[in-house]
Amino acid sequence: MPVLIHMARLHLHLLSDSTGETLEMLAKAALAQFGDADVQRHFWPMVRSVQHLERIIDDFKANPGLVLYTLSNEATRDRLEECCRQLSLPHVAALDPVVEALEERLGQQAHGRPGGKNKMDEAYFERVDAIQFTIAHDDGISWQDWEQAEIVLAGVSRTSKTPTSIYLANRGYKVANIPLVVESPPPKLLFELRKPMVVGLTTAPARLIQIRRNRLLSLNEKAETAYVDEENVSQELAFARRMFADKGWPVIDVTRRSIEETAAAIIKLYHEREDRLAKDDKPQIGSKPI
């Protein structure tokens, strides 16, 4: 039986070369076995090169802990394992035991594509609830209930708010989104939210105009309107950016990001925020409970 060493806080680093959904679910299920253990998660999705990995190593040094990973690129994986050995960090390739067992039984070699499976459990029903909530709060609908959301996405029209919201909902997050329109200020409640994390989405003007033109064509609408006018679009984006800056909301530029990459960045921001809030709420040594 292994010797148990109590730690005040465990830093758990989760690295994936994809969106990290499988790894995140695995970690969540495992942590559920340890009650109220003090664990701070560091989520690193889309780690697809050694260069990207090198930028993460400083966080390993500052917050040593346990490293879980699902990396299929051999060079990136080798460098991660080498780094962990140098820093004396325990590290686990989360899916290796399962993949190796399957290889042995199937008589085939795995293709190095970590994947996951859906499970009819509590997490499944949480996802269903999140999807229902997100659909009911798309495009500014039912804004009175935004405080029940975990994430609120804001941005001008056609900045991928709806598809990103649905993707996040499939990951179990309750999301609301609102289009920002210069002529129609958003509800005051947007600026008073306490529980949800509000994230601003923006993009390059030229890219936004292209997307909007394609949208008009698909609807057989006029191709030249204020909706795709370069000056108007630039003003819309500037209006949104000023709002994001004034409120101190995190901003993600979706110009060159896929929906999956945007969602992964939002999830990372969300977990970092939750960790900060948990740390702020935790009584300091020597302090008296309120």
PDB file of C-alpha atoms in Angstrom:
ATOM      1  CA  MET A   1       0.000   0.000   0.000  1.00  0.00           C
ATOM      2  CA  PRO A   2       1.499   3.391  -0.994  1.00  0.00           C
ATOM      3  CA  VAL A   3       2.521   5.835   1.715  1.00  0.00           C
ATOM      4  CA  LEU A   4       0.081   8.760   1.804  1.00  0.00           C
ATOM      5  CA  ILE A   5       1.577  12.232   2.107  1.00  0.00           C
ATOM      6  CA  HIS A   6      -0.878  15.005   2.903  1.00  0.00           C
ATOM      7  CA  MET A   7      -0.457  18.131   0.762  1.00  0.00           C
ATOM      8  CA  ALA A   8      -2.023  21.502   1.599  1.00  0.00           C
ATOM      9  CA  ARG A   9      -2.721  22.103  -2.084  1.00  0.00           C
ATOM     10  CA  LEU A  10      -2.137  20.041  -5.183  1.00  0.00           C
ATOM     11  CA  HIS A  11      -1.373  21.727  -8.479  1.00  0.00           C
ATOM     12  CA  LEU A  12      -2.810  19.483 -11.185  1.00  0.00           C
ATOM     13  CA  HIS A  13      -1.546  20.208 -14.691  1.00  0.00           C
ATOM     14  CA  LEU A  14      -3.721  18.885 -17.523  1.00  0.00           C
ATOM     15  CA  LEU A  15      -2.096  18.901 -20.968  1.00  0.00           C
ATOM     16  CA  SER A  16      -3.773  17.856 -24.200  1.00  0.00           C
ATOM     17  CA  ASP A  17      -3.019  18.255 -27.885  1.00  0.00           C
ATOM     18  CA  SER A  18      -6.755  18.625 -28.520  1.00  0.00           C
ATOM     19  CA  THR A  19      -9.524  20.448 -26.658  1.00  0.00           C
ATOM     20  CA  GLY A  20      -8.803  18.408 -23.522  1.00  0.00           C
ATOM     21  CA  GLU A  21     -12.392  17.246 -23.074  1.00  0.00           C
ATOM     22  CA  THR A  22     -11.492  13.616 -22.384  1.00  0.00           C
ATOM     23  CA  LEU A  23      -8.684  14.519 -19.991  1.00  0.00           C
ATOM     24  CA  GLU A  24     -10.808  17.066 -18.144  1.00  0.00           C
ATOM     25  CA  MET A  25     -13.650  14.565 -17.648  1.00  0.00           C
ATOM     26  CA  LEU A  26     -11.204  11.911 -16.456  1.00  0.00           C
ATOM     27  CA  ALA A  27      -9.619  14.292 -13.937  1.00  0.00           C
ATOM     28  CA  LYS A  28     -13.015  15.462 -12.726  1.00  0.00           C
ATOM     29  CA  ALA A  29     -14.189  11.883 -12.173  1.00  0.00           C
ATOM     30  CA  ALA A  30     -11.012  10.956 -10.313  1.00  0.00           C
ATOM     31  CA  LEU A  31     -11.063  14.070  -8.107  1.00  0.00           C
ATOM     32  CA  ALA A  32     -14.644  13.288  -7.109  1.00  0.00           C
ATOM     33  CA  GLN A  33     -13.184  10.401  -5.082  1.00  0.00           C
ATOM     34  CA  PHE A  34     -11.317  12.808  -2.810  1.00  0.00           C
ATOM     35  CA  GLY A  35     -14.105  14.956  -1.393  1.00  0.00           C
ATOM     36  CA  ASP A  36     -12.984  18.500  -0.597  1.00  0.00           C
ATOM     37  CA  ALA A  37      -9.316  18.077  -1.515  1.00  0.00           C
ATOM     38  CA  ASP A  38      -7.645  21.412  -2.283  1.00  0.00           C
ATOM     39  CA  VAL A  39      -6.689  21.047  -5.937  1.00  0.00           C
ATOM     40  CA  GLN A  40      -5.826  23.851  -8.336  1.00  0.00           C
ATOM     41  CA  ARG A  41      -6.132  22.802 -11.956  1.00  0.00           C
ATOM     42  CA  HIS A  42      -3.914  24.249 -14.663  1.00  0.00           C
ATOM     43  CA  PHE A  43      -5.572  23.504 -18.006  1.00  0.00           C
ATOM     44  CA  TRP A  44      -3.368  23.462 -21.110  1.00  0.00           C
ATOM     45  CA  PRO A  45      -5.320  22.512 -24.274  1.00  0.00           C
ATOM     46  CA  MET A  46      -4.061  22.510 -27.882  1.00  0.00           C
ATOM     47  CA  VAL A  47      -0.428  21.755 -26.955  1.00  0.00           C
ATOM     48  CA  ARG A  48       0.687  20.623 -30.382  1.00  0.00           C
ATOM     49  CA  SER A  49       4.367  21.535 -30.536  1.00  0.00           C
ATOM     50  CA  VAL A  50       7.521  21.524 -28.450  1.00  0.00           C
ATOM     51  CA  GLN A  51       7.609  25.315 -28.805  1.00  0.00           C
ATOM     52  CA  HIS A  52       4.168  25.606 -27.193  1.00  0.00           C
ATOM     53  CA  LEU A  53       5.211  23.212 -24.445  1.00  0.00           C
ATOM     54  CA  GLU A  54       8.308  25.266 -23.633  1.00  0.00           C
ATOM     55  CA  ARG A  55       6.082  28.239 -22.803  1.00  0.00           C
ATOM     56  CA  ILE A  56       4.270  26.125 -20.200  1.00  0.00           C
ATOM     57  CA  ILE A  57       7.342  24.811 -18.378  1.00  0.00           C
ATOM     58  CA  ASP A  58       7.761  27.994 -16.321  1.00  0.00           C
ATOM     59  CA  ASP A  59       4.353  27.344 -14.785  1.00  0.00           C
ATOM     60  CA  PHE A  60       5.485  23.821 -13.872  1.00  0.00           C
ATOM     61  CA  LYS A  61       8.437  25.330 -12.025  1.00  0.00           C
ATOM     62  CA  ALA A  62       6.294  27.942 -10.257  1.00  0.00           C
ATOM     63  CA  ASN A  63       3.529  25.464  -9.369  1.00  0.00           C
ATOM     64  CA  PRO A  64       5.024  21.968  -9.082  1.00  0.00           C
ATOM     65  CA  GLY A  65       2.498  19.181  -8.826  1.00  0.00           C
ATOM     66  CA  LEU A  66       1.029  16.261 -10.746  1.00  0.00           C
ATOM     67  CA  VAL A  67       1.037  16.294 -14.552  1.00  0.00           C
ATOM     68  CA  LEU A  68      -1.629  14.393 -16.504  1.00  0.00           C
ATOM     69  CA  TYR A  69      -1.430  14.394 -20.266  1.00  0.00           C
ATOM     70  CA  THR A  70      -2.824  13.043 -23.508  1.00  0.00           C
ATOM     71  CA  LEU A  71      -0.253  13.902 -26.169  1.00  0.00           C
ATOM     72  CA  SER A  72       0.032  11.922 -29.388  1.00  0.00           C
ATOM     73  CA  ASN A  73       2.963  13.830 -30.909  1.00  0.00           C
ATOM     74  CA  GLU A  74       6.073  11.842 -29.998  1.00  0.00           C
ATOM     75  CA  ALA A  75       8.468  14.803 -29.871  1.00  0.00           C
ATOM     76  CA  THR A  76       6.172  16.872 -27.661  1.00  0.00           C
ATOM     77  CA  ARG A  77       5.484  13.934 -25.410  1.00  0.00           C
ATOM     78  CA  ASP A  78       9.192  13.063 -25.064  1.00  0.00           C
ATOM     79  CA  ARG A  79      10.041  16.650 -24.182  1.00  0.00           C
ATOM     80  CA  LEU A  80       7.263  16.783 -21.577  1.00  0.00           C
ATOM     81  CA  GLU A  81       8.432  13.583 -19.916  1.00  0.00           C
ATOM     82  CA  GLU A  82      12.048  14.782 -19.953  1.00  0.00           C
ATOM     83  CA  CYS A  83      11.001  18.068 -18.350  1.00  0.00           C
ATOM     84  CA  CYS A  84       8.995  16.297 -15.660  1.00  0.00           C
ATOM     85  CA  ARG A  85      11.947  14.053 -14.815  1.00  0.00           C
ATOM     86  CA  GLN A  86      14.264  17.060 -14.577  1.00  0.00           C
ATOM     87  CA  LEU A  87      11.849  18.830 -12.234  1.00  0.00           C
ATOM     88  CA  SER A  88      11.055  15.611 -10.302  1.00  0.00           C
ATOM     89  CA  LEU A  89       7.370  15.974 -11.142  1.00  0.00           C
ATOM     90  CA  PRO A  90       5.126  12.885 -11.160  1.00  0.00           C
ATOM     91  CA  HIS A  91       3.547  12.544 -14.591  1.00  0.00           C
ATOM     92  CA  VAL A  92       0.936  10.170 -15.978  1.00  0.00           C
ATOM     93  CA  ALA A  93      -0.101   9.502 -19.566  1.00  0.00           C
ATOM     94  CA  ALA A  94      -3.774   9.246 -18.683  1.00  0.00           C
ATOM     95  CA  LEU A  95      -4.904   6.889 -21.448  1.00  0.00           C
ATOM     96  CA  ASP A  96      -1.819   4.712 -21.846  1.00  0.00           C
ATOM     97  CA  PRO A  97      -2.947   1.768 -19.646  1.00  0.00           C
ATOM     98  CA  VAL A  98      -6.266   1.522 -21.498  1.00  0.00           C
ATOM     99  CA  VAL A  99      -4.678   1.856 -24.935  1.00  0.00           C
ATOM    100  CA  GLU A 100      -2.014  -0.746 -24.119  1.00  0.00           C
ATOM    101  CA  ALA A 101      -4.623  -3.211 -22.869  1.00  0.00           C
ATOM    102  CA  LEU A 102      -6.656  -2.740 -26.034  1.00  0.00           C
ATOM    103  CA  GLU A 103      -3.584  -3.186 -28.216  1.00  0.00           C
ATOM    104  CA  GLU A 104      -2.820  -6.476 -26.495  1.00  0.00           C
ATOM    105  CA  ARG A 105      -6.383  -7.803 -26.831  1.00  0.00           C
ATOM    106  CA  LEU A 106      -7.049  -6.499 -30.349  1.00  0.00           C
ATOM    107  CA  GLY A 107      -3.654  -7.397 -31.722  1.00  0.00           C
ATOM    108  CA  GLN A 108      -3.403  -3.938 -33.281  1.00  0.00           C
ATOM    109  CA  GLN A 109      -1.263  -0.901 -32.659  1.00  0.00           C
ATOM    110  CA  ALA A 110      -3.087   2.297 -31.654  1.00  0.00           C
ATOM    111  CA  HIS A 111      -2.956   5.234 -34.049  1.00  0.00           C
ATOM    112  CA  GLY A 112      -2.067   7.719 -31.327  1.00  0.00           C
ATOM    113  CA  ARG A 113      -5.410   9.494 -31.335  1.00  0.00           C
ATOM    114  CA  PRO A 114      -6.666   9.774 -27.760  1.00  0.00           C
ATOM    115  CA  GLY A 115     -10.443   9.812 -27.559  1.00  0.00           C
ATOM    116  CA  GLY A 116     -13.296   9.514 -25.109  1.00  0.00           C
ATOM    117  CA  LYS A 117     -16.716   8.030 -24.629  1.00  0.00           C
ATOM    118  CA  ASN A 118     -20.045   9.335 -23.451  1.00  0.00           C
ATOM    119  CA  LYS A 119     -21.249   7.976 -20.164  1.00  0.00           C
ATOM    120  CA  MET A 120     -24.867   7.913 -18.939  1.00  0.00           C
ATOM    121  CA  ASP A 121     -24.140   9.365 -15.529  1.00  0.00           C
ATOM    122  CA  GLU A 122     -24.561  12.585 -13.614  1.00  0.00           C
ATOM    123  CA  ALA A 123     -22.212  14.422 -15.956  1.00  0.00           C
ATOM    124  CA  TYR A 124     -24.409  13.416 -18.904  1.00  0.00           C
ATOM    125  CA  PHE A 125     -27.514  14.942 -17.357  1.00  0.00           C
ATOM    126  CA  GLU A 126     -25.561  18.052 -16.409  1.00  0.00           C
ATOM    127  CA  ARG A 127     -24.662  18.449 -20.080  1.00  0.00           C
ATOM    128  CA  VAL A 128     -28.292  18.052 -21.115  1.00  0.00           C
ATOM    129  CA  ASP A 129     -29.280  20.726 -18.591  1.00  0.00           C
ATOM    130  CA  ALA A 130     -26.509  23.005 -19.857  1.00  0.00           C
ATOM    131  CA  ILE A 131     -27.607  22.554 -23.477  1.00  0.00           C
ATOM    132  CA  GLN A 132     -31.214  23.361 -22.641  1.00  0.00           C
ATOM    133  CA  PHE A 133     -30.178  26.461 -20.709  1.00  0.00           C
ATOM    134  CA  THR A 134     -27.857  27.635 -23.480  1.00  0.00           C
ATOM    135  CA  ILE A 135     -30.438  27.246 -26.241  1.00  0.00           C
ATOM    136  CA  ALA A 136     -32.990  29.131 -24.131  1.00  0.00           C
ATOM    137  CA  HIS A 137     -30.535  32.009 -23.606  1.00  0.00           C
ATOM    138  CA  ASP A 138     -29.172  32.430 -27.119  1.00  0.00           C
ATOM    139  CA  ASP A 139     -28.883  35.851 -28.775  1.00  0.00           C
ATOM    140  CA  GLY A 140     -29.881  37.884 -25.721  1.00  0.00           C
ATOM    141  CA  ILE A 141     -33.063  35.907 -24.968  1.00  0.00           C
ATOM    142  CA  SER A 142     -34.237  35.657 -21.337  1.00  0.00           C
ATOM    143  CA  TRP A 143     -31.520  38.021 -20.121  1.00  0.00           C
ATOM    144  CA  GLN A 144     -33.238  38.214 -16.723  1.00  0.00           C
ATOM    145  CA  ASP A 145     -31.802  34.737 -15.978  1.00  0.00           C
ATOM    146  CA  TRP A 146     -28.185  35.479 -16.892  1.00  0.00           C
ATOM    147  CA  GLU A 147     -27.056  35.251 -13.264  1.00  0.00           C
ATOM    148  CA  GLN A 148     -27.761  31.502 -13.496  1.00  0.00           C
ATOM    149  CA  ALA A 149     -25.215  31.143 -16.319  1.00  0.00           C
ATOM    150  CA  GLU A 150     -21.604  30.131 -15.805  1.00  0.00           C
ATOM    151  CA  ILE A 151     -20.356  31.967 -18.879  1.00  0.00           C
ATOM    152  CA  VAL A 152     -21.788  34.904 -20.839  1.00  0.00           C
ATOM    153  CA  LEU A 153     -20.398  35.652 -24.305  1.00  0.00           C
ATOM    154  CA  ALA A 154     -20.692  39.157 -25.737  1.00  0.00           C
ATOM    155  CA  GLY A 155     -19.758  40.409 -29.168  1.00  0.00           C
ATOM    156  CA  VAL A 156     -21.060  42.032 -32.322  1.00  0.00           C
ATOM    157  CA  SER A 157     -23.083  40.030 -34.808  1.00  0.00           C
ATOM    158  CA  ARG A 158     -21.326  37.032 -36.440  1.00  0.00           C
ATOM    159  CA  THR A 159     -18.442  36.640 -33.986  1.00  0.00           C
ATOM    160  CA  SER A 160     -19.252  32.942 -33.410  1.00  0.00           C
ATOM    161  CA  LYS A 161     -21.179  33.478 -30.181  1.00  0.00           C
ATOM    162  CA  THR A 162     -23.906  30.902 -30.819  1.00  0.00           C
ATOM    163  CA  PRO A 163     -21.772  27.982 -32.102  1.00  0.00           C
ATOM    164  CA  THR A 164     -19.232  28.597 -29.341  1.00  0.00           C
ATOM    165  CA  SER A 165     -22.033  28.648 -26.763  1.00  0.00           C
ATOM    166  CA  ILE A 166     -23.438  25.353 -28.022  1.00  0.00           C
ATOM    167  CA  TYR A 167     -19.988  23.748 -28.017  1.00  0.00           C
ATOM    168  CA  LEU A 168     -19.423  24.873 -24.428  1.00  0.00           C
ATOM    169  CA  ALA A 169     -22.876  23.589 -23.472  1.00  0.00           C
ATOM    170  CA  ASN A 170     -21.916  20.178 -24.808  1.00  0.00           C
ATOM    171  CA  ARG A 171     -18.991  20.337 -22.398  1.00  0.00           C
ATOM    172  CA  GLY A 172     -21.423  20.968 -19.531  1.00  0.00           C
ATOM    173  CA  TYR A 173     -21.250  24.760 -19.175  1.00  0.00           C
ATOM    174  CA  LYS A 174     -24.368  26.907 -18.931  1.00  0.00           C
ATOM    175  CA  VAL A 175     -23.824  29.721 -21.404  1.00  0.00           C
ATOM    176  CA  ALA A 176     -25.766  32.808 -22.432  1.00  0.00           C
ATOM    177  CA  ASN A 177     -24.767  35.138 -25.241  1.00  0.00           C
ATOM    178  CA  ILE A 178     -25.722  38.611 -26.398  1.00  0.00           C
ATOM    179  CA  PRO A 179     -25.084  40.540 -29.612  1.00  0.00           C
ATOM    180  CA  LEU A 180     -23.701  44.028 -29.041  1.00  0.00           C
ATOM    181  CA  VAL A 181     -25.416  46.683 -31.160  1.00  0.00           C
ATOM    182  CA  VAL A 182     -24.261  50.303 -31.146  1.00  0.00           C
ATOM    183  CA  GLU A 183     -27.805  51.664 -31.488  1.00  0.00           C
ATOM    184  CA  SER A 184     -29.245  49.398 -28.796  1.00  0.00           C
ATOM    185  CA  PRO A 185     -27.333  49.225 -25.483  1.00  0.00           C
ATOM    186  CA  PRO A 186     -27.421  45.843 -23.708  1.00  0.00           C
ATOM    187  CA  PRO A 187     -29.508  45.360 -20.560  1.00  0.00           C
ATOM    188  CA  LYS A 188     -28.011  46.995 -17.468  1.00  0.00           C
ATOM    189  CA  LEU A 189     -27.890  43.560 -15.858  1.00  0.00           C
ATOM    190  CA  LEU A 190     -24.971  42.602 -18.123  1.00  0.00           C
ATOM    191  CA  PHE A 191     -22.742  45.017 -16.191  1.00  0.00           C
ATOM    192  CA  GLU A 192     -23.950  43.829 -12.775  1.00  0.00           C
ATOM    193  CA  LEU A 193     -23.406  40.080 -13.120  1.00  0.00           C
ATOM    194  CA  ARG A 194     -21.487  38.467 -10.260  1.00  0.00           C
ATOM    195  CA  LYS A 195     -21.510  34.699 -10.794  1.00  0.00           C
ATOM    196  CA  PRO A 196     -20.992  34.310 -14.577  1.00  0.00           C
ATOM    197  CA  MET A 197     -17.714  35.019 -16.314  1.00  0.00           C
ATOM    198  CA  VAL A 198     -18.334  37.486 -19.140  1.00  0.00           C
ATOM    199  CA  VAL A 199     -16.056  37.021 -22.159  1.00  0.00           C
ATOM    200  CA  GLY A 200     -15.828  39.410 -25.092  1.00  0.00           C
ATOM    201  CA  LEU A 201     -15.439  37.964 -28.585  1.00  0.00           C
ATOM    202  CA  THR A 202     -13.919  40.063 -31.336  1.00  0.00           C
ATOM    203  CA  THR A 203     -12.479  39.555 -34.809  1.00  0.00           C
ATOM    204  CA  ALA A 204     -10.737  41.373 -37.655  1.00  0.00           C
ATOM    205  CA  PRO A 205     -13.002  43.771 -39.623  1.00  0.00           C
ATOM    206  CA  ALA A 206     -12.178  42.224 -42.998  1.00  0.00           C
ATOM    207  CA  ARG A 207     -12.953  38.733 -41.755  1.00  0.00           C
ATOM    208  CA  LEU A 208     -16.212  39.883 -40.177  1.00  0.00           C
ATOM    209  CA  ILE A 209     -17.322  41.585 -43.389  1.00  0.00           C
ATOM    210  CA  GLN A 210     -16.598  38.411 -45.359  1.00  0.00           C
ATOM    211  CA  ILE A 211     -18.653  36.287 -42.955  1.00  0.00           C
ATOM    212  CA  ARG A 212     -21.526  38.768 -43.020  1.00  0.00           C
ATOM    213  CA  ARG A 213     -21.528  38.913 -46.825  1.00  0.00           C
ATOM    214  CA  ASN A 214     -21.769  35.130 -46.961  1.00  0.00           C
ATOM    215  CA  ARG A 215     -24.643  35.298 -44.497  1.00  0.00           C
ATOM    216  CA  LEU A 216     -26.519  37.825 -46.656  1.00  0.00           C
ATOM    217  CA  LEU A 217     -25.966  35.703 -49.755  1.00  0.00           C
ATOM    218  CA  SER A 218     -27.363  32.627 -48.007  1.00  0.00           C
ATOM    219  CA  LEU A 219     -30.495  34.625 -47.140  1.00  0.00           C
ATOM    220  CA  ASN A 220     -30.789  36.153 -50.630  1.00  0.00           C
ATOM    221  CA  GLU A 221     -30.506  39.615 -49.082  1.00  0.00           C
ATOM    222  CA  LYS A 222     -28.958  42.754 -50.585  1.00  0.00           C
ATOM    223  CA  ALA A 223     -25.189  42.441 -50.740  1.00  0.00           C
ATOM    224  CA  GLU A 224     -24.471  46.105 -49.936  1.00  0.00           C
ATOM    225  CA  THR A 225     -25.913  47.316 -46.647  1.00  0.00           C
ATOM    226  CA  ALA A 226     -24.635  49.011 -43.481  1.00  0.00           C
ATOM    227  CA  TYR A 227     -24.271  45.502 -42.091  1.00  0.00           C
ATOM    228  CA  VAL A 228     -21.199  44.979 -44.299  1.00  0.00           C
ATOM    229  CA  ASP A 229     -20.043  48.589 -44.652  1.00  0.00           C
ATOM    230  CA  GLU A 230     -16.370  48.802 -43.693  1.00  0.00           C
ATOM    231  CA  GLU A 231     -16.701  51.981 -41.629  1.00  0.00           C
ATOM    232  CA  ASN A 232     -19.792  50.762 -39.802  1.00  0.00           C
ATOM    233  CA  VAL A 233     -18.199  47.393 -39.021  1.00  0.00           C
ATOM    234  CA  SER A 234     -15.071  49.096 -37.666  1.00  0.00           C
ATOM    235  CA  GLN A 235     -17.239  51.314 -35.446  1.00  0.00           C
ATOM    236  CA  GLU A 236     -19.136  48.288 -34.148  1.00  0.00           C
ATOM    237  CA  LEU A 237     -15.939  46.480 -33.236  1.00  0.00           C
ATOM    238  CA  ALA A 238     -14.481  49.594 -31.603  1.00  0.00           C
ATOM    239  CA  PHE A 239     -17.697  50.021 -29.583  1.00  0.00           C
ATOM    240  CA  ALA A 240     -17.443  46.430 -28.354  1.00  0.00           C
ATOM    241  CA  ARG A 241     -13.728  46.690 -27.536  1.00  0.00           C
ATOM    242  CA  ARG A 242     -14.316  49.848 -25.471  1.00  0.00           C
ATOM    243  CA  MET A 243     -17.025  48.051 -23.515  1.00  0.00           C
ATOM    244  CA  PHE A 244     -14.762  45.053 -22.865  1.00  0.00           C
ATOM    245  CA  ALA A 245     -11.922  47.315 -21.712  1.00  0.00           C
ATOM    246  CA  ASP A 246     -14.167  49.448 -19.488  1.00  0.00           C
ATOM    247  CA  LYS A 247     -15.469  46.371 -17.678  1.00  0.00           C
ATOM    248  CA  GLY A 248     -12.152  44.511 -17.595  1.00  0.00           C
ATOM    249  CA  TRP A 249     -13.641  41.466 -19.304  1.00  0.00           C
ATOM    250  CA  PRO A 250     -11.286  38.945 -20.931  1.00  0.00           C
ATOM    251  CA  VAL A 251     -11.290  39.196 -24.721  1.00  0.00           C
ATOM    252  CA  ILE A 252     -10.701  36.488 -27.315  1.00  0.00           C
ATOM    253  CA  ASP A 253      -9.967  37.270 -30.953  1.00  0.00           C
ATOM    254  CA  VAL A 254     -11.710  34.567 -33.001  1.00  0.00           C
ATOM    255  CA  THR A 255     -10.255  35.654 -36.358  1.00  0.00           C
ATOM    256  CA  ARG A 256      -7.961  32.653 -36.761  1.00  0.00           C
ATOM    257  CA  ARG A 257      -9.490  30.325 -34.203  1.00  0.00           C
ATOM    258  CA  SER A 258     -11.775  27.372 -34.750  1.00  0.00           C
ATOM    259  CA  ILE A 259     -14.827  27.023 -32.519  1.00  0.00           C
ATOM    260  CA  GLU A 260     -13.007  24.293 -30.600  1.00  0.00           C
ATOM    261  CA  GLU A 261      -9.967  26.507 -30.025  1.00  0.00           C
ATOM    262  CA  THR A 262     -12.105  29.436 -28.893  1.00  0.00           C
ATOM    263  CA  ALA A 263     -14.012  27.189 -26.493  1.00  0.00           C
ATOM    264  CA  ALA A 264     -10.786  25.711 -25.114  1.00  0.00           C
ATOM    265  CA  ALA A 265      -9.457  29.217 -24.427  1.00  0.00           C
ATOM    266  CA  ILE A 266     -12.698  30.162 -22.659  1.00  0.00           C
ATOM    267  CA  ILE A 267     -12.634  27.016 -20.521  1.00  0.00           C
ATOM    268  CA  LYS A 268      -9.053  27.777 -19.514  1.00  0.00           C
ATOM    269  CA  LEU A 269     -10.057  31.326 -18.508  1.00  0.00           C
ATOM    270  CA  TYR A 270     -13.044  29.968 -16.604  1.00  0.00           C
ATOM    271  CA  HIS A 271     -10.998  27.510 -14.543  1.00  0.00           C
ATOM    272  CA  GLU A 272      -8.360  30.140 -13.798  1.00  0.00           C
ATOM    273  CA  ARG A 273     -11.114  32.466 -12.563  1.00  0.00           C
ATOM    274  CA  GLU A 274     -12.683  29.737 -10.430  1.00  0.00           C
ATOM    275  CA  ASP A 275      -9.301  28.960  -8.891  1.00  0.00           C
ATOM    276  CA  ARG A 276      -8.739  32.642  -8.060  1.00  0.00           C
ATOM    277  CA  LEU A 277     -12.177  32.945  -6.489  1.00  0.00           C
ATOM    278  CA  ALA A 278     -11.642  29.785  -4.446  1.00  0.00           C
ATOM    279  CA  LYS A 279      -8.274  31.072  -3.264  1.00  0.00           C
ATOM    280  CA  ASP A 280      -9.751  34.451  -2.308  1.00  0.00           C
ATOM    281  CA  ASP A 281     -12.529  32.750  -0.328  1.00  0.00           C
ATOM    282  CA  LYS A 282     -10.117  30.438   1.504  1.00  0.00           C
ATOM    283  CA  PRO A 283      -9.291  31.744   5.030  1.00  0.00           C
ATOM    284  CA  GLN A 284      -5.648  32.720   5.400  1.00  0.00           C
ATOM    285  CA  ILE A 285      -3.447  31.149   8.097  1.00  0.00           C
ATOM    286  CA  GLY A 286      -4.090  32.905  11.385  1.00  0.00           C
ATOM    287  CA  SER A 287      -7.250  34.610  10.190  1.00  0.00           C
ATOM    288  CA  LYS A 288     -10.541  34.270  11.991  1.00  0.00           C
ATOM    289  CA  PRO A 289     -13.573  32.875  10.180  1.00  0.00           C
ATOM    290  CA  ILE A 290     -16.177  35.467   9.321  1.00  0.00           C
TER     291      ILE A 290
END
